């Protein structure tokens, strides 16, 4: 990082510069010599890495090797006056750091009086030789004044030029350039600091502003190498610091903190080196396939409750969070000495322990936490209660780090601390913000040791895109957001309920503990319920409230599973769920917890269809609870009401009542129990107008739910043929539509009424453009007009991430006595055309699909099919069940393997 040439330590075992020059002088084909030298050096360094060599030797050693290569290559060409010319290493290479596939950024720096034409031929051939060596060269040719001009207009260029050292030529030119680039005319200290802060903010936003990305970028994510480098750039610009350790001399880091930062950086270097080495290309993203390879490389092994890859990533996340914490602390220190150095020092006392210093919370003296350990909890309550406080002053953050060891069992049971924690949860504002801050400062995991065990714990799938602790805190953040006005339209039920809950803090406690037992083995819901019982006792929460919170933790998955896997149009399903919920208070708490949990798990999971399912389940259950659990809905009364609603609509449309009644007599009770009055009228009118024409009737419309909670329904009235289901789902797959639900009713006239609820491939509602919907209708009509000519499954590429999470297919078969159908559950990796493949298997076995519940959970699907045999009966032969189970597993697994 020095402003003058930094002499890198020679590593002669990687490359002998004297021997290199000797070989070059003795041959006519220098390219082969260079390639051989580079290959040998790379192999030696990689072998050293495998043997556990100091990563600093490898990173600095590679830069030294490249120095020798460039110097030797330079000597092969004629150059003009070297007093007016210099080859300068810039950027990471300028710092003397190179990873296996890093860019090698060089600058040909000229005196302002030197004409470029005088060395154009040499520089062209020099760069060509470097490219022929397959070096990833980033090059530029500029004069000192041009460097100044470019740096003044672009802080990224300024940063690159600040980190520079002379390789060959006149070192005075680099000194002149450096002086111009760091001058106040280019960037003042304040301007440079603000620009780097803005740059970091934008970089973090592009990576979800979290250390816990599913496939993190080692350089650019919060807590990555760029955060460490940002501190170094600002320190170099303002203090002239050459190394991070210089910040110790300036009083911004302690020796202990420096050691943590150094170890964190070396760890990130080690992972990045391994990533480059295994990928054999420049790659800074820890993609899923790379995570698995690196976990094995670093010796991690699967254990009960934790895969090897999860253990590897857990360490990465913990280190990234620590680096992010230091980045926050140091940049705040810099903010004080750079941006606010000239500001009036404003201090406002809050109590004997804390005061506000220039809008930041600060302890009144350095012994506050030592004398009053409860202040470690109090400060977060003060932050929540005083929204004008921007944060914690850096010096106080350091004191928090130094005293958090005081949080022990005695601290956790101290009534002052339990009261303060509950006061935070009951705060009007800042709850999720302060819980996140507690986690970042290492307080939350110490106060709640069970939470500490999930910090940095990842779940290696596509369903959970955050670590368990990050997801948990995001659940609470979502709960808090439900109060905001914009959620009045987005999530109207959650928005209404959140303000009606009698004790909002109970919801937050359930959110904190719903996944607290992940990774322990066993049922995390049951284990979490035990943990939350202990929490409630320690925090003196009443018995009824304690049982409510424990019930929520134990049943936090029940509502989503019921909505997605059961037929919630069936009154018996609703009655059973209502019996489990017991009362509206439990239902309200569970609904908000469920919606927050889904939204905080993966932003792609919450879509209009899932919203409509939960809304329907909530509404029907609430109605059942108000009616009384001892008074289950009478099916005949419901059917009569639905028919009355539909008939009223049809009569207004001029449809003959007698024709309607005749048609309805062909349908069973199940049809009317599954549909609402408007859909019944819509179907009936279209079918009566369609008459006996052999062509299938295809209708397309938005669901009857509101747009923001709706999907698109495709209704098909056609002859009941075994291949109708596979033909339909294959045709929908061709249209890149995702089936969410299928309802199939067979009428007494040999026709079926099929309703498919669909979304786009990215789980969004379809466009309402009439031409688009008409094109869907035409396509389906054309494809389904000939039962023997249904469309082939499109062989579309399986996404990379889905291939990585291939798992054996699981099939469960049982008979449902209430519906007189066989229930088939299929759990398998997701892939295009899956339903069509399953449909073909059903045809081969002579089976008909009567209902389907489709559930996409990250990289896998959990689909339920209600099927019957050729006689419209459940499958009773155990051998048929076994053969069907084996056939599905074999064919689906063969397909996913063929795509890898």
PDB file of C-alpha atoms in Angstrom, residues 722-723 725-727 729-730 789-795 833-847 849 884 888 891:
ATOM      1  CA  UNK A 722     -56.840 -41.107 -19.281  1.00  0.00           C
ATOM      2  CA  UNK A 723     -54.308 -39.013 -21.177  1.00  0.00           C
ATOM      3  CA  UNK A 725     -54.081 -34.772 -17.570  1.00  0.00           C
ATOM      4  CA  UNK A 726     -50.597 -35.423 -19.089  1.00  0.00           C
ATOM      5  CA  UNK A 727     -51.692 -33.773 -22.330  1.00  0.00           C
ATOM      6  CA  UNK A 729     -49.836 -30.265 -18.168  1.00  0.00           C
ATOM      7  CA  UNK A 730     -47.453 -30.855 -21.102  1.00  0.00           C
ATOM      8  CA  UNK A 789     -51.644 -36.322 -30.416  1.00  0.00           C
ATOM      9  CA  UNK A 790     -50.819 -34.555 -27.176  1.00  0.00           C
ATOM     10  CA  UNK A 791     -47.635 -32.469 -27.091  1.00  0.00           C
ATOM     11  CA  UNK A 792     -44.261 -33.933 -26.305  1.00  0.00           C
ATOM     12  CA  UNK A 793     -42.508 -32.660 -23.201  1.00  0.00           C
ATOM     13  CA  UNK A 794     -40.197 -29.825 -24.080  1.00  0.00           C
ATOM     14  CA  UNK A 795     -36.611 -30.727 -23.256  1.00  0.00           C
ATOM     15  CA  UNK A 833     -41.980 -30.860 -17.536  1.00  0.00           C
ATOM     16  CA  UNK A 834     -42.210 -32.769 -14.254  1.00  0.00           C
ATOM     17  CA  UNK A 835     -46.015 -32.950 -14.135  1.00  0.00           C
ATOM     18  CA  UNK A 836     -46.192 -34.149 -17.714  1.00  0.00           C
ATOM     19  CA  UNK A 837     -43.749 -36.961 -16.950  1.00  0.00           C
ATOM     20  CA  UNK A 838     -45.795 -38.006 -13.961  1.00  0.00           C
ATOM     21  CA  UNK A 839     -48.950 -37.836 -16.058  1.00  0.00           C
ATOM     22  CA  UNK A 840     -47.518 -40.284 -18.564  1.00  0.00           C
ATOM     23  CA  UNK A 841     -46.722 -42.738 -15.791  1.00  0.00           C
ATOM     24  CA  UNK A 842     -50.290 -42.488 -14.556  1.00  0.00           C
ATOM     25  CA  UNK A 843     -51.530 -43.307 -18.069  1.00  0.00           C
ATOM     26  CA  UNK A 844     -49.275 -46.361 -18.242  1.00  0.00           C
ATOM     27  CA  UNK A 845     -50.863 -47.652 -15.038  1.00  0.00           C
ATOM     28  CA  UNK A 846     -54.400 -46.830 -16.156  1.00  0.00           C
ATOM     29  CA  UNK A 847     -54.850 -44.212 -13.448  1.00  0.00           C
ATOM     30  CA  UNK A 849     -55.928 -37.835 -11.608  1.00  0.00           C
ATOM     31  CA  UNK A 884     -46.257 -47.568  -9.273  1.00  0.00           C
ATOM     32  CA  UNK A 888     -42.104 -43.114 -10.499  1.00  0.00           C
ATOM     33  CA  UNK A 891     -38.136 -42.686 -14.214  1.00  0.00           C
TER      34      UNK A 891
END
